Amino acid sequence: MTTRPLIAGNWKMNLDRAAGTALARELAGAVASASAFEMVVCPPAPYLLAVADELAGSPVALGGQDCHTAASGAHTGDVSAPMLSDLGCTYVIVGHSERRADHGETDTIVRAKAEAARAAGLVPIVCVGETEAQRDAGTTLDIVGRQVVDSVPDGLDGATLVVAYEPVWAIGTGRTPTVDDVAAVHAHIRGVLAAKTPDAAAVRILYGGSVKPSNAVELLAVANVDGALVGGASLKTADFLAIARSV
Ligand code: PEP
């Protein structure tokens, strides 16, 4: 298995087909197989196939932004993990705080989505993170630890699981925790994972929340930070590549 840091781009509901395929083409042309990092981009579902075409033959992987818990059925508007796999995805983000907030996704649902992802051969990127009120109340480690316990399926390993720590208050705000705070949360996540997998040391734990070229070196150097989940800065080729090259 690879232990390279993972640099994941979450495009969210941004870019149109022309802009998304152009971004994918530029990344595919710039990233070499022997890079120090692994890269995955997660476009909006309607553009997955067009982006897959641009990434064909390149080491840049494709991921979904969400999947349903079921493999198929009467779930209007949803996308299943086997469908993502069919389109060439190898990763899928589950439990992003925007989905938890906008769609009422609980830890139980997130866990079921992660299990559905694994059943389809995808690697789930399971997102956890505290709100600003929870941080202010001093409950960050308890909240994040509980989310990991309840959202992450048991028995996965470094090849089949990625966890992303994304403080809700840092997403899209330009604010980030201190490196000491990031280190404390990532170490805690690693410890909690030890009870769920014999392979906790090999599970990549990404940091996400306002990662940009100017702070990537510092954040990616923190102990137990094994890559980044990047939103806004993943929409610009130069910025996303600069972050990836900061590992
Ligand atoms: C995200 O939403 O996953 C994210 C990290 O966003 P941003 O980088 O824009 O804060």
PDB file of C-alpha atoms and ligand atoms in Angstrom:
ATOM      1  CA  MET A   1       0.000   0.000   0.000  1.00  0.00           C
ATOM      2  CA  THR A   2       1.006   3.601  -0.417  1.00  0.00           C
ATOM      3  CA  THR A   3       1.844   5.716   2.560  1.00  0.00           C
ATOM      4  CA  ARG A   4       2.271   8.870   0.542  1.00  0.00           C
ATOM      5  CA  PRO A   5       0.413  11.926   1.825  1.00  0.00           C
ATOM      6  CA  LEU A   6      -2.952  12.340   0.139  1.00  0.00           C
ATOM      7  CA  ILE A   7      -3.903  15.736  -1.264  1.00  0.00           C
ATOM      8  CA  ALA A   8      -7.650  15.732  -1.901  1.00  0.00           C
ATOM      9  CA  GLY A   9      -9.567  18.453  -3.722  1.00  0.00           C
ATOM     10  CA  ASN A  10     -13.223  18.918  -2.826  1.00  0.00           C
ATOM     11  CA  TRP A  11     -14.730  21.043  -5.579  1.00  0.00           C
ATOM     12  CA  LYS A  12     -18.110  21.096  -3.815  1.00  0.00           C
ATOM     13  CA  MET A  13     -20.858  22.592  -6.045  1.00  0.00           C
ATOM     14  CA  ASN A  14     -18.408  24.696  -8.047  1.00  0.00           C
ATOM     15  CA  LEU A  15     -17.068  24.978 -11.585  1.00  0.00           C
ATOM     16  CA  ASP A  16     -18.923  24.156 -14.790  1.00  0.00           C
ATOM     17  CA  ARG A  17     -17.997  21.375 -17.186  1.00  0.00           C
ATOM     18  CA  ALA A  18     -15.550  23.503 -19.181  1.00  0.00           C
ATOM     19  CA  ALA A  19     -13.759  24.833 -16.108  1.00  0.00           C
ATOM     20  CA  GLY A  20     -13.725  21.462 -14.355  1.00  0.00           C
ATOM     21  CA  THR A  21     -12.323  19.576 -17.304  1.00  0.00           C
ATOM     22  CA  ALA A  22      -9.704  22.284 -17.874  1.00  0.00           C
ATOM     23  CA  LEU A  23      -8.608  22.059 -14.233  1.00  0.00           C
ATOM     24  CA  ALA A  24      -8.445  18.258 -14.428  1.00  0.00           C
ATOM     25  CA  ARG A  25      -6.440  18.425 -17.666  1.00  0.00           C
ATOM     26  CA  GLU A  26      -3.928  20.809 -16.122  1.00  0.00           C
ATOM     27  CA  LEU A  27      -3.519  18.661 -13.005  1.00  0.00           C
ATOM     28  CA  ALA A  28      -3.162  15.493 -15.062  1.00  0.00           C
ATOM     29  CA  GLY A  29      -0.443  17.170 -17.089  1.00  0.00           C
ATOM     30  CA  ALA A  30       1.434  18.402 -14.059  1.00  0.00           C
ATOM     31  CA  VAL A  31       1.409  15.464 -11.637  1.00  0.00           C
ATOM     32  CA  ALA A  32       3.954  12.695 -12.176  1.00  0.00           C
ATOM     33  CA  SER A  33       3.511   9.118 -11.015  1.00  0.00           C
ATOM     34  CA  ALA A  34       6.618   9.390  -8.866  1.00  0.00           C
ATOM     35  CA  SER A  35       5.332  12.404  -6.943  1.00  0.00           C
ATOM     36  CA  ALA A  36       5.862  12.596  -3.200  1.00  0.00           C
ATOM     37  CA  PHE A  37       2.097  12.926  -2.822  1.00  0.00           C
ATOM     38  CA  GLU A  38      -1.004  11.171  -4.072  1.00  0.00           C
ATOM     39  CA  MET A  39      -3.716  13.451  -5.483  1.00  0.00           C
ATOM     40  CA  VAL A  40      -7.466  12.969  -5.801  1.00  0.00           C
ATOM     41  CA  VAL A  41     -10.081  15.397  -7.100  1.00  0.00           C
ATOM     42  CA  CYS A  42     -13.751  15.196  -6.165  1.00  0.00           C
ATOM     43  CA  PRO A  43     -15.880  17.035  -8.752  1.00  0.00           C
ATOM     44  CA  PRO A  44     -19.651  17.485  -8.692  1.00  0.00           C
ATOM     45  CA  ALA A  45     -21.372  14.212  -9.646  1.00  0.00           C
ATOM     46  CA  PRO A  46     -22.628  15.401 -13.070  1.00  0.00           C
ATOM     47  CA  TYR A  47     -19.044  16.065 -14.182  1.00  0.00           C
ATOM     48  CA  LEU A  48     -17.406  12.886 -12.908  1.00  0.00           C
ATOM     49  CA  LEU A  49     -17.348  11.205 -16.290  1.00  0.00           C
ATOM     50  CA  ALA A  50     -15.969  14.229 -18.141  1.00  0.00           C
ATOM     51  CA  VAL A  51     -13.277  14.674 -15.488  1.00  0.00           C
ATOM     52  CA  ALA A  52     -12.504  10.935 -15.568  1.00  0.00           C
ATOM     53  CA  ASP A  53     -11.787  11.258 -19.281  1.00  0.00           C
ATOM     54  CA  GLU A  54      -9.311  14.059 -18.610  1.00  0.00           C
ATOM     55  CA  LEU A  55      -7.569  12.091 -15.847  1.00  0.00           C
ATOM     56  CA  ALA A  56      -7.280   8.854 -17.838  1.00  0.00           C
ATOM     57  CA  GLY A  57      -3.690   7.640 -17.836  1.00  0.00           C
ATOM     58  CA  SER A  58      -2.607  10.118 -15.174  1.00  0.00           C
ATOM     59  CA  PRO A  59      -1.898   9.313 -11.510  1.00  0.00           C
ATOM     60  CA  VAL A  60      -4.538  11.807 -10.346  1.00  0.00           C
ATOM     61  CA  ALA A  61      -7.397   9.843  -8.809  1.00  0.00           C
ATOM     62  CA  LEU A  62     -11.105  10.571  -8.980  1.00  0.00           C
ATOM     63  CA  GLY A  63     -13.457  10.735  -6.017  1.00  0.00           C
ATOM     64  CA  GLY A  64     -17.104  11.373  -5.259  1.00  0.00           C
ATOM     65  CA  GLN A  65     -18.301  13.978  -2.755  1.00  0.00           C
ATOM     66  CA  ASP A  66     -20.914  11.710  -1.191  1.00  0.00           C
ATOM     67  CA  CYS A  67     -22.658   8.387  -1.720  1.00  0.00           C
ATOM     68  CA  HIS A  68     -25.919   6.831  -0.584  1.00  0.00           C
ATOM     69  CA  THR A  69     -25.979   4.015   1.947  1.00  0.00           C
ATOM     70  CA  ALA A  70     -27.770   1.757  -0.548  1.00  0.00           C
ATOM     71  CA  ALA A  71     -26.310   0.311  -3.726  1.00  0.00           C
ATOM     72  CA  SER A  72     -29.432   1.080  -5.762  1.00  0.00           C
ATOM     73  CA  GLY A  73     -33.123   1.783  -5.341  1.00  0.00           C
ATOM     74  CA  ALA A  74     -35.777   4.464  -4.986  1.00  0.00           C
ATOM     75  CA  HIS A  75     -33.618   7.382  -3.809  1.00  0.00           C
ATOM     76  CA  THR A  76     -34.315  10.245  -6.172  1.00  0.00           C
ATOM     77  CA  GLY A  77     -31.349  12.510  -6.730  1.00  0.00           C
ATOM     78  CA  ASP A  78     -28.850  10.341  -4.893  1.00  0.00           C
ATOM     79  CA  VAL A  79     -25.721   8.616  -6.168  1.00  0.00           C
ATOM     80  CA  SER A  80     -24.619   5.151  -5.072  1.00  0.00           C
ATOM     81  CA  ALA A  81     -21.113   3.938  -4.329  1.00  0.00           C
ATOM     82  CA  PRO A  82     -21.209   1.315  -7.128  1.00  0.00           C
ATOM     83  CA  MET A  83     -22.148   4.099  -9.566  1.00  0.00           C
ATOM     84  CA  LEU A  84     -19.124   6.113  -8.460  1.00  0.00           C
ATOM     85  CA  SER A  85     -16.939   3.073  -8.855  1.00  0.00           C
ATOM     86  CA  ASP A  86     -18.418   2.429 -12.297  1.00  0.00           C
ATOM     87  CA  LEU A  87     -17.339   5.940 -13.349  1.00  0.00           C
ATOM     88  CA  GLY A  88     -13.755   5.366 -12.245  1.00  0.00           C
ATOM     89  CA  CYS A  89     -13.817   6.772  -8.728  1.00  0.00           C
ATOM     90  CA  THR A  90     -11.505   5.201  -6.169  1.00  0.00           C
ATOM     91  CA  TYR A  91     -12.357   7.530  -3.264  1.00  0.00           C
ATOM     92  CA  VAL A  92     -15.505   9.103  -1.845  1.00  0.00           C
ATOM     93  CA  ILE A  93     -15.883  11.795   0.802  1.00  0.00           C
ATOM     94  CA  VAL A  94     -18.461  10.882   3.447  1.00  0.00           C
ATOM     95  CA  GLY A  95     -19.689  12.885   6.412  1.00  0.00           C
ATOM     96  CA  HIS A  96     -18.491  16.280   5.241  1.00  0.00           C
ATOM     97  CA  SER A  97     -19.758  18.875   7.719  1.00  0.00           C
ATOM     98  CA  GLU A  98     -21.798  20.536   4.968  1.00  0.00           C
ATOM     99  CA  ARG A  99     -23.653  17.265   4.418  1.00  0.00           C
ATOM    100  CA  ARG A 100     -24.016  16.715   8.151  1.00  0.00           C
ATOM    101  CA  ALA A 101     -25.491  20.244   8.464  1.00  0.00           C
ATOM    102  CA  ASP A 102     -27.472  20.526   5.199  1.00  0.00           C
ATOM    103  CA  HIS A 103     -28.809  16.967   5.090  1.00  0.00           C
ATOM    104  CA  GLY A 104     -28.945  15.976   8.732  1.00  0.00           C
ATOM    105  CA  GLU A 105     -26.372  13.230   8.345  1.00  0.00           C
ATOM    106  CA  THR A 106     -25.641  11.550  11.660  1.00  0.00           C
ATOM    107  CA  ASP A 107     -22.603   9.498  12.600  1.00  0.00           C
ATOM    108  CA  THR A 108     -24.705   6.368  12.045  1.00  0.00           C
ATOM    109  CA  ILE A 109     -25.541   7.439   8.499  1.00  0.00           C
ATOM    110  CA  VAL A 110     -21.948   8.419   7.800  1.00  0.00           C
ATOM    111  CA  ARG A 111     -20.748   5.024   8.987  1.00  0.00           C
ATOM    112  CA  ALA A 112     -23.280   3.278   6.740  1.00  0.00           C
ATOM    113  CA  LYS A 113     -22.067   5.381   3.817  1.00  0.00           C
ATOM    114  CA  ALA A 114     -18.467   4.459   4.565  1.00  0.00           C
ATOM    115  CA  GLU A 115     -19.480   0.790   4.669  1.00  0.00           C
ATOM    116  CA  ALA A 116     -21.314   1.164   1.359  1.00  0.00           C
ATOM    117  CA  ALA A 117     -18.213   2.766  -0.107  1.00  0.00           C
ATOM    118  CA  ARG A 118     -16.039  -0.149   0.996  1.00  0.00           C
ATOM    119  CA  ALA A 119     -18.519  -2.682  -0.345  1.00  0.00           C
ATOM    120  CA  ALA A 120     -18.131  -0.988  -3.729  1.00  0.00           C
ATOM    121  CA  GLY A 121     -14.337  -1.012  -3.505  1.00  0.00           C
ATOM    122  CA  LEU A 122     -14.010   2.695  -2.767  1.00  0.00           C
ATOM    123  CA  VAL A 123     -11.845   4.236  -0.069  1.00  0.00           C
ATOM    124  CA  PRO A 124     -14.030   6.439   2.148  1.00  0.00           C
ATOM    125  CA  ILE A 125     -12.620   9.771   3.304  1.00  0.00           C
ATOM    126  CA  VAL A 126     -14.542  10.062   6.580  1.00  0.00           C
ATOM    127  CA  CYS A 127     -14.824  13.679   7.766  1.00  0.00           C
ATOM    128  CA  VAL A 128     -15.010  14.728  11.398  1.00  0.00           C
ATOM    129  CA  GLY A 129     -14.640  18.072  13.142  1.00  0.00           C
ATOM    130  CA  GLU A 130     -15.949  20.283  15.887  1.00  0.00           C
ATOM    131  CA  THR A 131     -18.016  23.464  15.643  1.00  0.00           C
ATOM    132  CA  GLU A 132     -16.726  26.741  16.993  1.00  0.00           C
ATOM    133  CA  ALA A 133     -19.048  26.486  19.993  1.00  0.00           C
ATOM    134  CA  GLN A 134     -17.711  23.027  20.785  1.00  0.00           C
ATOM    135  CA  ARG A 135     -14.126  24.277  20.556  1.00  0.00           C
ATOM    136  CA  ASP A 136     -14.926  27.248  22.763  1.00  0.00           C
ATOM    137  CA  ALA A 137     -16.496  24.868  25.281  1.00  0.00           C
ATOM    138  CA  GLY A 138     -13.285  22.832  25.393  1.00  0.00           C
ATOM    139  CA  THR A 139     -14.935  19.673  24.075  1.00  0.00           C
ATOM    140  CA  THR A 140     -13.057  19.305  20.774  1.00  0.00           C
ATOM    141  CA  LEU A 141     -11.272  16.050  21.607  1.00  0.00           C
ATOM    142  CA  ASP A 142     -14.421  14.474  23.038  1.00  0.00           C
ATOM    143  CA  ILE A 143     -16.531  15.499  20.048  1.00  0.00           C
ATOM    144  CA  VAL A 144     -14.026  14.444  17.421  1.00  0.00           C
ATOM    145  CA  GLY A 145     -13.201  11.211  19.221  1.00  0.00           C
ATOM    146  CA  ARG A 146     -16.878  10.308  19.431  1.00  0.00           C
ATOM    147  CA  GLN A 147     -17.359  11.076  15.739  1.00  0.00           C
ATOM    148  CA  VAL A 148     -14.478   8.757  14.872  1.00  0.00           C
ATOM    149  CA  VAL A 149     -15.838   5.992  17.106  1.00  0.00           C
ATOM    150  CA  ASP A 150     -19.323   6.270  15.611  1.00  0.00           C
ATOM    151  CA  SER A 151     -18.618   7.253  11.972  1.00  0.00           C
ATOM    152  CA  VAL A 152     -15.700   4.998  11.061  1.00  0.00           C
ATOM    153  CA  PRO A 153     -16.408   1.327  10.329  1.00  0.00           C
ATOM    154  CA  ASP A 154     -14.343  -1.212  12.273  1.00  0.00           C
ATOM    155  CA  GLY A 155     -11.633  -3.289  10.692  1.00  0.00           C
ATOM    156  CA  LEU A 156     -10.512  -1.019   7.853  1.00  0.00           C
ATOM    157  CA  ASP A 157      -6.815  -0.342   7.338  1.00  0.00           C
ATOM    158  CA  GLY A 158      -4.398   2.073   5.772  1.00  0.00           C
ATOM    159  CA  ALA A 159      -5.309   0.948   2.274  1.00  0.00           C
ATOM    160  CA  THR A 160      -9.066   1.167   2.765  1.00  0.00           C
ATOM    161  CA  LEU A 161      -9.665   4.174   5.019  1.00  0.00           C
ATOM    162  CA  VAL A 162      -8.825   7.867   5.131  1.00  0.00           C
ATOM    163  CA  VAL A 163     -10.004  10.170   7.923  1.00  0.00           C
ATOM    164  CA  ALA A 164     -10.191  13.944   7.493  1.00  0.00           C
ATOM    165  CA  TYR A 165     -10.153  16.302  10.474  1.00  0.00           C
ATOM    166  CA  GLU A 166     -11.991  19.440   9.418  1.00  0.00           C
ATOM    167  CA  PRO A 167     -12.888  21.959  12.128  1.00  0.00           C
ATOM    168  CA  VAL A 168     -16.248  23.308  10.960  1.00  0.00           C
ATOM    169  CA  TRP A 169     -15.267  26.852  11.869  1.00  0.00           C
ATOM    170  CA  ALA A 170     -12.155  26.666   9.687  1.00  0.00           C
ATOM    171  CA  ILE A 171     -13.916  25.614   6.480  1.00  0.00           C
ATOM    172  CA  GLY A 172     -14.020  28.425   3.958  1.00  0.00           C
ATOM    173  CA  THR A 173     -13.273  31.060   6.602  1.00  0.00           C
ATOM    174  CA  GLY A 174      -9.565  31.640   6.158  1.00  0.00           C
ATOM    175  CA  ARG A 175      -9.088  30.693   9.823  1.00  0.00           C
ATOM    176  CA  THR A 176      -7.095  27.671  10.925  1.00  0.00           C
ATOM    177  CA  PRO A 177      -6.282  26.060  14.273  1.00  0.00           C
ATOM    178  CA  THR A 178      -2.768  26.460  15.619  1.00  0.00           C
ATOM    179  CA  VAL A 179      -0.331  23.743  14.677  1.00  0.00           C
ATOM    180  CA  ASP A 180      -0.378  22.613  18.306  1.00  0.00           C
ATOM    181  CA  ASP A 181      -4.161  22.259  18.181  1.00  0.00           C
ATOM    182  CA  VAL A 182      -3.959  20.318  14.906  1.00  0.00           C
ATOM    183  CA  ALA A 183      -1.288  18.059  16.407  1.00  0.00           C
ATOM    184  CA  ALA A 184      -3.401  17.385  19.495  1.00  0.00           C
ATOM    185  CA  VAL A 185      -6.507  16.448  17.510  1.00  0.00           C
ATOM    186  CA  HIS A 186      -4.650  14.279  14.994  1.00  0.00           C
ATOM    187  CA  ALA A 187      -2.843  12.414  17.778  1.00  0.00           C
ATOM    188  CA  HIS A 188      -6.187  11.848  19.478  1.00  0.00           C
ATOM    189  CA  ILE A 189      -7.747  10.540  16.256  1.00  0.00           C
ATOM    190  CA  ARG A 190      -4.793   8.171  15.792  1.00  0.00           C
ATOM    191  CA  GLY A 191      -5.307   6.876  19.313  1.00  0.00           C
ATOM    192  CA  VAL A 192      -9.041   6.363  18.843  1.00  0.00           C
ATOM    193  CA  LEU A 193      -8.426   4.564  15.553  1.00  0.00           C
ATOM    194  CA  ALA A 194      -6.169   2.094  17.352  1.00  0.00           C
ATOM    195  CA  ALA A 195      -9.262   0.528  18.907  1.00  0.00           C
ATOM    196  CA  LYS A 196     -10.906   0.132  15.485  1.00  0.00           C
ATOM    197  CA  THR A 197      -8.092  -1.151  13.319  1.00  0.00           C
ATOM    198  CA  PRO A 198      -4.887  -3.128  13.813  1.00  0.00           C
ATOM    199  CA  ASP A 199      -3.330  -0.745  11.305  1.00  0.00           C
ATOM    200  CA  ALA A 200      -4.019   2.685  12.832  1.00  0.00           C
ATOM    201  CA  ALA A 201      -0.504   3.964  12.157  1.00  0.00           C
ATOM    202  CA  ALA A 202      -1.004   3.496   8.419  1.00  0.00           C
ATOM    203  CA  VAL A 203      -4.393   5.240   8.163  1.00  0.00           C
ATOM    204  CA  ARG A 204      -3.950   8.630   6.560  1.00  0.00           C
ATOM    205  CA  ILE A 205      -5.440  11.442   8.614  1.00  0.00           C
ATOM    206  CA  LEU A 206      -5.913  14.579   6.517  1.00  0.00           C
ATOM    207  CA  TYR A 207      -6.257  18.107   7.817  1.00  0.00           C
ATOM    208  CA  GLY A 208      -8.899  20.273   6.118  1.00  0.00           C
ATOM    209  CA  GLY A 209     -10.085  23.830   6.608  1.00  0.00           C
ATOM    210  CA  SER A 210      -8.678  26.891   4.826  1.00  0.00           C
ATOM    211  CA  VAL A 211      -5.544  25.124   3.584  1.00  0.00           C
ATOM    212  CA  LYS A 212      -3.797  27.363   1.072  1.00  0.00           C
ATOM    213  CA  PRO A 213      -0.315  27.674  -0.411  1.00  0.00           C
ATOM    214  CA  SER A 214       0.760  30.084   2.315  1.00  0.00           C
ATOM    215  CA  ASN A 215      -0.001  27.718   5.225  1.00  0.00           C
ATOM    216  CA  ALA A 216       0.361  24.289   3.604  1.00  0.00           C
ATOM    217  CA  VAL A 217       4.015  23.711   4.499  1.00  0.00           C
ATOM    218  CA  GLU A 218       3.348  24.414   8.152  1.00  0.00           C
ATOM    219  CA  LEU A 219       0.153  22.339   8.368  1.00  0.00           C
ATOM    220  CA  LEU A 220       1.480  19.374   6.399  1.00  0.00           C
ATOM    221  CA  ALA A 221       4.553  19.206   8.645  1.00  0.00           C
ATOM    222  CA  VAL A 222       2.475  18.599  11.778  1.00  0.00           C
ATOM    223  CA  ALA A 223       2.853  15.146  13.346  1.00  0.00           C
ATOM    224  CA  ASN A 224       0.107  12.732  12.254  1.00  0.00           C
ATOM    225  CA  VAL A 225      -1.004  14.994   9.393  1.00  0.00           C
ATOM    226  CA  ASP A 226      -0.873  12.720   6.358  1.00  0.00           C
ATOM    227  CA  GLY A 227      -2.266  15.072   3.750  1.00  0.00           C
ATOM    228  CA  ALA A 228      -4.923  17.709   3.221  1.00  0.00           C
ATOM    229  CA  LEU A 229      -8.555  17.975   2.200  1.00  0.00           C
ATOM    230  CA  VAL A 230      -8.783  21.238   0.278  1.00  0.00           C
ATOM    231  CA  GLY A 231     -11.902  23.128  -0.744  1.00  0.00           C
ATOM    232  CA  GLY A 232     -11.551  26.622  -2.180  1.00  0.00           C
ATOM    233  CA  ALA A 233      -7.867  26.394  -3.035  1.00  0.00           C
ATOM    234  CA  SER A 234      -8.435  23.176  -4.994  1.00  0.00           C
ATOM    235  CA  LEU A 235     -10.334  25.147  -7.644  1.00  0.00           C
ATOM    236  CA  LYS A 236      -7.186  26.868  -8.888  1.00  0.00           C
ATOM    237  CA  THR A 237      -4.551  24.735 -10.588  1.00  0.00           C
ATOM    238  CA  ALA A 238      -1.560  26.708  -9.329  1.00  0.00           C
ATOM    239  CA  ASP A 239      -2.798  26.862  -5.735  1.00  0.00           C
ATOM    240  CA  PHE A 240      -3.715  23.178  -5.566  1.00  0.00           C
ATOM    241  CA  LEU A 241      -0.387  22.127  -7.060  1.00  0.00           C
ATOM    242  CA  ALA A 242       1.477  24.435  -4.671  1.00  0.00           C
ATOM    243  CA  ILE A 243      -0.300  22.799  -1.724  1.00  0.00           C
ATOM    244  CA  ALA A 244       0.502  19.312  -3.025  1.00  0.00           C
ATOM    245  CA  ARG A 245       4.136  20.252  -3.519  1.00  0.00           C
ATOM    246  CA  SER A 246       4.311  21.402   0.090  1.00  0.00           C
ATOM    247  CA  VAL A 247       4.442  17.809   1.401  1.00  0.00           C
TER     248      VAL A 247
HETATM  249  C1  PEP B   1     -13.711  21.589   2.799  1.00  0.00           C
HETATM  250  O1  PEP B   1     -14.848  22.009   2.711  1.00  0.00           O
HETATM  251  O2  PEP B   1     -13.498  20.373   2.766  1.00  0.00           O
HETATM  252  C2  PEP B   1     -12.642  22.550   2.917  1.00  0.00           C
HETATM  253  C3  PEP B   1     -11.553  22.160   3.501  1.00  0.00           C
HETATM  254  O3  PEP B   1     -12.871  23.809   2.441  1.00  0.00           O
HETATM  255  P1  PEP B   1     -11.833  25.042   2.433  1.00  0.00           P
HETATM  256  O4  PEP B   1     -10.482  24.504   2.040  1.00  0.00           O
HETATM  257  O5  PEP B   1     -12.385  25.982   1.406  1.00  0.00           O
HETATM  258  O6  PEP B   1     -11.820  25.595   3.813  1.00  0.00           O
END
